[in-house]
Coordinates of C-alpha atoms (C1' of nucleotides) in Angstrom, one line a residue:
Chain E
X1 CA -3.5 41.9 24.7
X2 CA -3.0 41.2 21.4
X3 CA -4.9 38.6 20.2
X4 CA -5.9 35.0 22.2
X5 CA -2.5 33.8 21.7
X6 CA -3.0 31.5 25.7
X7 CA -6.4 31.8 25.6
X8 CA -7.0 28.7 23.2
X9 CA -4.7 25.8 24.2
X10 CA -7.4 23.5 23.4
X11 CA -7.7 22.6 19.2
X12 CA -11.1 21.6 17.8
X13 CA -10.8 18.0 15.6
X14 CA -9.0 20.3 13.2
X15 CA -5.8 17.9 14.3
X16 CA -7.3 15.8 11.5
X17 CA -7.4 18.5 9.0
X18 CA -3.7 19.5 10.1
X19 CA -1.8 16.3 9.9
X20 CA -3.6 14.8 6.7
X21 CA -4.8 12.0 9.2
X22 CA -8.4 10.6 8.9
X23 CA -10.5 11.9 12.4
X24 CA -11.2 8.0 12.3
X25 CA -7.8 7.2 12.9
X26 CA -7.0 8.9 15.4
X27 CA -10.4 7.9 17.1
X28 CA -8.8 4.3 16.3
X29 CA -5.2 5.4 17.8
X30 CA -6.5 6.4 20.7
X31 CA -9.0 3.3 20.8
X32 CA -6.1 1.4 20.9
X33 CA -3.9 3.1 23.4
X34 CA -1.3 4.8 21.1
X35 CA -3.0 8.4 21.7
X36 CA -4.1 9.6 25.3
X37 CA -7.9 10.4 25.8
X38 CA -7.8 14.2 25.6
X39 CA -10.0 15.9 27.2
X40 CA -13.5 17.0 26.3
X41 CA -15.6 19.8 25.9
X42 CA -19.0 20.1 27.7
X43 CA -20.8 18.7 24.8
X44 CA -18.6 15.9 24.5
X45 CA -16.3 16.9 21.6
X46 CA -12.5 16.4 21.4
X47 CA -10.3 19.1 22.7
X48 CA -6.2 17.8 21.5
X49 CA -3.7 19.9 21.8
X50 CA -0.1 20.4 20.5
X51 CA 1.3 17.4 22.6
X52 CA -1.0 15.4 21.0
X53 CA -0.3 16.6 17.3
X54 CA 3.2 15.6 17.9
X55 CA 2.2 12.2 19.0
X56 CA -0.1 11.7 16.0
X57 CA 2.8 12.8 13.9
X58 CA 5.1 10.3 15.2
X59 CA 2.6 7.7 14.7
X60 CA 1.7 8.8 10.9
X61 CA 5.7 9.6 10.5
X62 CA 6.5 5.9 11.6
X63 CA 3.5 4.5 9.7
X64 CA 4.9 6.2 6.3
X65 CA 8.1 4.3 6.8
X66 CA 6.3 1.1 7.4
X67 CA 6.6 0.2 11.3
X68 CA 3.4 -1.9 12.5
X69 CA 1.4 -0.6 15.1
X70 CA 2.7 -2.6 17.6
X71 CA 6.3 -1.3 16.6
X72 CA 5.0 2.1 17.1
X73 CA 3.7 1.1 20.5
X74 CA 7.0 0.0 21.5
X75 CA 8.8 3.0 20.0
X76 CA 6.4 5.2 22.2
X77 CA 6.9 3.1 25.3
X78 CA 10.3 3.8 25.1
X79 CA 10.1 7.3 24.6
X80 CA 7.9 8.0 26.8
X81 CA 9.8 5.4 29.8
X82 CA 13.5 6.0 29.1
X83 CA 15.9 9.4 28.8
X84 CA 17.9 8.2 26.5
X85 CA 16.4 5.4 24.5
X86 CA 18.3 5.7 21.2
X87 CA 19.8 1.9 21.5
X88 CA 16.7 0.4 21.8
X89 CA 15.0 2.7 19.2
X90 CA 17.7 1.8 17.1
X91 CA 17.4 -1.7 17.3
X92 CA 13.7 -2.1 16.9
X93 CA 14.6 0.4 13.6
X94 CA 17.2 -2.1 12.5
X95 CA 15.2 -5.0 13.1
X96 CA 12.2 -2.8 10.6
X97 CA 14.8 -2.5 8.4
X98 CA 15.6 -6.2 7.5
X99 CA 12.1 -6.7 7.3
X100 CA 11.5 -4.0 4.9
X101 CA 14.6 -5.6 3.2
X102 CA 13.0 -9.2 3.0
X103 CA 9.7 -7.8 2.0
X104 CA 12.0 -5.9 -1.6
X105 CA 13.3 -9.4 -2.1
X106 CA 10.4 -11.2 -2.0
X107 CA 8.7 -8.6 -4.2
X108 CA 11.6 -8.6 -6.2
X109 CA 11.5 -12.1 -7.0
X110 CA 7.8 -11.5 -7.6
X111 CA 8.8 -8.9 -10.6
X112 CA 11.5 -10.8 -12.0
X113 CA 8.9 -14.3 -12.4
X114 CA 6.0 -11.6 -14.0
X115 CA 8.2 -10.3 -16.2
X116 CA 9.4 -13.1 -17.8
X117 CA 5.6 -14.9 -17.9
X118 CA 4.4 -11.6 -19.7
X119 CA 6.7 -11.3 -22.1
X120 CA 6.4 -15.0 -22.9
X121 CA 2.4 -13.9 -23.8
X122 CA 3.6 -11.0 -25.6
X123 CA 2.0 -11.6 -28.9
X124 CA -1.3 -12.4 -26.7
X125 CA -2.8 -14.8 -29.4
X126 CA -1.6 -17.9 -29.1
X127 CA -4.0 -20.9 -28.2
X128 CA -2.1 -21.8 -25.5
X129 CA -1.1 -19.6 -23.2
X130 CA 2.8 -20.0 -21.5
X131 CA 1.2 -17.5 -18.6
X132 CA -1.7 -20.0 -17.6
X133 CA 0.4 -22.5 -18.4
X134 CA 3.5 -21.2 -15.8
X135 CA 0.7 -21.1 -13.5
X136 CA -0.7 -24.7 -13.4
X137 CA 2.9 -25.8 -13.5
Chain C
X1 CA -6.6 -57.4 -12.2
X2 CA -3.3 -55.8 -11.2
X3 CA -4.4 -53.5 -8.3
X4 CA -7.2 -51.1 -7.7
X5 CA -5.4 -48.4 -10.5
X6 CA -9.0 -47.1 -11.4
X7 CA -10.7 -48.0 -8.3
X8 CA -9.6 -44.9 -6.6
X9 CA -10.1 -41.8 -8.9
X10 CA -10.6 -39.9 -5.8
X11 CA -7.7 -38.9 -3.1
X12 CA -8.6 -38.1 0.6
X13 CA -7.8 -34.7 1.5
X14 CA -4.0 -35.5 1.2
X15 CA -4.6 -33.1 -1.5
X16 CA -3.2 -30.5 1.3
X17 CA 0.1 -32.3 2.2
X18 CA 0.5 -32.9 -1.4
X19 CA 0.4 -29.2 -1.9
X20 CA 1.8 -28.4 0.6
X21 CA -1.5 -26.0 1.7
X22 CA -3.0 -25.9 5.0
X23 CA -6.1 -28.2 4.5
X24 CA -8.4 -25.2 6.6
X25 CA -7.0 -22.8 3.2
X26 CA -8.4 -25.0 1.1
X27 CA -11.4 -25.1 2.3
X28 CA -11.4 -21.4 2.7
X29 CA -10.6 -21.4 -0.9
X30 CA -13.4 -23.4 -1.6
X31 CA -15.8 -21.0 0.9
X32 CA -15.2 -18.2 -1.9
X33 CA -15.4 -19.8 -5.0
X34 CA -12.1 -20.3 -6.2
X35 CA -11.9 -24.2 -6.3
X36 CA -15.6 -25.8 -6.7
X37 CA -17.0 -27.9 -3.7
X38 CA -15.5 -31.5 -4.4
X39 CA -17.8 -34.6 -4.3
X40 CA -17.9 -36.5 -0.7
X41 CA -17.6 -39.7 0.8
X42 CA -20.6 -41.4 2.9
X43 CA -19.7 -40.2 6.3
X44 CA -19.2 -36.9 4.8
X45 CA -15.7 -36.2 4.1
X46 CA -14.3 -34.3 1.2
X47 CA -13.0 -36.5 -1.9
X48 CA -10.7 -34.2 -4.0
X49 CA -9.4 -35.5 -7.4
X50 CA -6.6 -34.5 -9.8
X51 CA -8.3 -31.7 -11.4
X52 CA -8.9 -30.2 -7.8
X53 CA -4.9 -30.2 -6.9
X54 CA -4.6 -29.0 -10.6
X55 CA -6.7 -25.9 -9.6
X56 CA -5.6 -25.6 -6.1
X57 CA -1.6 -25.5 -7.4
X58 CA -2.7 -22.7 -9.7
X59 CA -4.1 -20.7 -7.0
X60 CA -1.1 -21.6 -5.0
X61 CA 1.1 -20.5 -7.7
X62 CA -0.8 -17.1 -8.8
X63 CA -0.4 -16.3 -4.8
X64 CA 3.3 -17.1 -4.4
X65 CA 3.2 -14.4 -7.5
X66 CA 1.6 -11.6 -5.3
X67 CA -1.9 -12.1 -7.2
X68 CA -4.5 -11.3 -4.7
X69 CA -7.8 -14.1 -4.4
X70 CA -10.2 -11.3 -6.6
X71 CA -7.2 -11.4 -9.2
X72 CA -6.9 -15.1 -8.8
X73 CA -10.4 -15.3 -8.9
X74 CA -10.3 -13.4 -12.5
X75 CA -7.6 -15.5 -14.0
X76 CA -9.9 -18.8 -13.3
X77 CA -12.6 -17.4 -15.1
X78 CA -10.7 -16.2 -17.9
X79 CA -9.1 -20.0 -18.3
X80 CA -12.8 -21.4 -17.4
X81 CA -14.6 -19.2 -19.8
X82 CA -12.5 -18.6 -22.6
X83 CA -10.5 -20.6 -25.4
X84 CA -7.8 -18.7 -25.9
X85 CA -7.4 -15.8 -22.9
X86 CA -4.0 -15.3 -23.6
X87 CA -4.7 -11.8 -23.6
X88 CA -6.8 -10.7 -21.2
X89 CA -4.5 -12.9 -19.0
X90 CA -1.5 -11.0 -19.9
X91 CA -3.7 -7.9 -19.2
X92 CA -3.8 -8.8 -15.6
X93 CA -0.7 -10.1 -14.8
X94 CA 0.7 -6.6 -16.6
X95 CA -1.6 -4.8 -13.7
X96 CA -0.4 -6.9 -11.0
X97 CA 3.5 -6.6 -12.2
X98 CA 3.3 -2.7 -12.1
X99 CA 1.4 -2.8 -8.5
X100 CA 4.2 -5.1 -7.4
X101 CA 6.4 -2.3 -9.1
X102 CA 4.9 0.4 -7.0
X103 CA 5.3 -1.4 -3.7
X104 CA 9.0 -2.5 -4.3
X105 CA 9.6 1.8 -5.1
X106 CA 7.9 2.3 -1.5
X107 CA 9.7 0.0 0.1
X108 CA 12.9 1.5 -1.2
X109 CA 12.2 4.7 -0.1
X110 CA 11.5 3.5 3.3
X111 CA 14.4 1.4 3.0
X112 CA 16.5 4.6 2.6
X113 CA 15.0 6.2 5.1
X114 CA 15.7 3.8 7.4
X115 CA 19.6 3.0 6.6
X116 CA 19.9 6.7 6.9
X117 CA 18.4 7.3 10.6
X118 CA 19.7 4.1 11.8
X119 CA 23.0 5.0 11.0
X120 CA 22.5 8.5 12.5
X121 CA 22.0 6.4 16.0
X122 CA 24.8 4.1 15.6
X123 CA 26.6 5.0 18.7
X124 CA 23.5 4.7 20.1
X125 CA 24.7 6.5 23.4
X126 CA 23.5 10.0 23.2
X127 CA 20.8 11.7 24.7
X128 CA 18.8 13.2 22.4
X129 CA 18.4 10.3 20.0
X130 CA 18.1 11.6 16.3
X131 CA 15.8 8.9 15.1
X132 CA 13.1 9.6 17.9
X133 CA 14.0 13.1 16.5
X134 CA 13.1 12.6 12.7
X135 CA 9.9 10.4 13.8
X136 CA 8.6 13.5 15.8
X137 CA 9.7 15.9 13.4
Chain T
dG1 C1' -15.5 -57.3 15.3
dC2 C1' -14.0 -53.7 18.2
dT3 C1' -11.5 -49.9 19.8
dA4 C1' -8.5 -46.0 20.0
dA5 C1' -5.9 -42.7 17.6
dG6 C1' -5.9 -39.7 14.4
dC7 C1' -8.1 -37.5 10.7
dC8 C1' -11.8 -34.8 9.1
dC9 C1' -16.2 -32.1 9.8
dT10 C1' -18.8 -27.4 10.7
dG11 C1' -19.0 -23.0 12.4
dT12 C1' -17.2 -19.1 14.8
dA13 C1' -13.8 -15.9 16.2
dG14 C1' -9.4 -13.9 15.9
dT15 C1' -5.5 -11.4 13.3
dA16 C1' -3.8 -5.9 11.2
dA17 C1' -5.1 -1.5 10.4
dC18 C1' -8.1 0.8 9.2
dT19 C1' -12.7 2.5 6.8
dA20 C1' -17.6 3.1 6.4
dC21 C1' -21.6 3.5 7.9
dA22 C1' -26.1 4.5 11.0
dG23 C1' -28.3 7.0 14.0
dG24 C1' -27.7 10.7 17.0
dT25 C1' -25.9 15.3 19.2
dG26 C1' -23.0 19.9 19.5
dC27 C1' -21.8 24.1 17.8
dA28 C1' -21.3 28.3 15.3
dA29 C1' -22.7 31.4 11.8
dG30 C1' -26.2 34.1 9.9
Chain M
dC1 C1' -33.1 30.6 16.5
dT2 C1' -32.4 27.9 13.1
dT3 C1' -29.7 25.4 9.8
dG4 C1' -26.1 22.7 8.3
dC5 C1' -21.9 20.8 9.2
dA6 C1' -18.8 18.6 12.3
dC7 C1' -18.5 15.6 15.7
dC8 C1' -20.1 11.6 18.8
dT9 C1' -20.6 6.2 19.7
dG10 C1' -20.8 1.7 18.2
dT11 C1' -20.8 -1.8 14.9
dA12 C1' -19.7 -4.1 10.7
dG13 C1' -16.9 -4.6 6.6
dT14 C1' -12.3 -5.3 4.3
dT15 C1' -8.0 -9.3 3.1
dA16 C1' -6.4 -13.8 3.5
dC17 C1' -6.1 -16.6 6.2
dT18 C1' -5.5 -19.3 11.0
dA19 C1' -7.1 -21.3 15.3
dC20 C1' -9.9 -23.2 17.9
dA21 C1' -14.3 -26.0 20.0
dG22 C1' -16.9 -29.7 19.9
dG23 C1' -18.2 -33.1 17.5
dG24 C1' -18.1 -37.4 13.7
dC25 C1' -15.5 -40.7 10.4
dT26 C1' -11.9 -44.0 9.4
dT27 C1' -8.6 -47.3 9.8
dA28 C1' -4.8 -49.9 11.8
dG29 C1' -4.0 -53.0 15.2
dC30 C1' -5.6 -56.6 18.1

DNA sequence: GCTAAGCCCTGTAGTAACTACAGGTGCAAG
DNA sequence: CTTGCACCTGTAGTTACTACAGGGCTTAGC
């Protein structure tokens, strides 16, 4: 044959290496019920394989767009209950959405306040300073 | 005399519904160092004055702004320490105002995201659901 | 003056989502 | 067969609070 292409279905730890995940975060995914156990080797070690990779990168995927962990939970559930779960996906994505929306308002208000309180202290030198002072206001 | 005017320089710990702060924050603020342990009465209770709610409405302020307590923490001891911190002040509201920058650009992007993928479910009736799609992708 | 309600007290533990050890073993290459 | 790296478990630390449990103080009303 050429080469073990069957004979391996089993990865070393490497899953950390290939996603760009931290080995301690997956031990912590999996501590927390979002990845199954997989199974071991004799001497104890990790053995994941490709299903696994794709869950990890579902998780990390979801992560980078800002869904909690309990979000992602859900998301999984879903997938892994229902054949066709897009509405419900969809409205736990919509419901991400306005959050993510809040949080750039919020922040946005942030910017705008921090702006104008810098620039105030522009020159830096004055006795009195209109930052400190916006701040005991 | 007309009324105890001066007979009561200290408040009760009012200072929280004054404020509008949780009274268990501001004793964790006090636990860190940000506002200094106020004197007490006989049976033990704390007996906060002006300059307290002063200080605890800055830190209240500074965190409606995004500053985090070791920030917070900064700014105090710039205005405790120095005469005219004007400056160094600025310098760290400047730092703060370009994280706050940074995290308003992610959340756009996973804003984006988000429109885009929810939108690409919004009959949300079809079996293969193209945002569980572009999370496992 | 006394009592009961309602504050306030301390200290600990819980939250989110990891991260960083310490102290020990497996494994694979040379 | 040895050496060094990767992996193992379990615990504790991070941020900024919040929520108790189990008491003590205070004060308004009687």
């Amino acid at each position: 044959m050429s080469g073990n292409i069957a004979a391996k279905p089993l990865q070393r730890a490497e899953i950390a290496k290939r996603t760009g995940c931290n080995l301690e975060t997956v031990r912590y995914y999996e501590k927390v019920g979002l990845l199954p156990e997989p199974p071991r080797t004799e001497g104890g070690h990790r053995a994941y394989d490709a299903n696994h990779e794709r869950r990890l990168r579902f998780i990390l995927r979801a992560r980078e767009l800002g869904f909690a962990l309990d979000e992602v939970r859900t998301l999984l559930r879903l997938v892994d209950e229902r054949d066709a779960p897009c509405g419900e996906v969809r409205d736990v994505a919509a419901a991400h959405l306005r959050d993510v929306q809040t949080k750039i308002a919020d922040l946005r208000r942030m910017e705008r306040v921090l702006k104008e309180t810098v620039a105030q202290c522009a020159d830096g030198a004055r006795p009195e300073c209109p930052l400190v002072e916006s701040l005991f206001r």
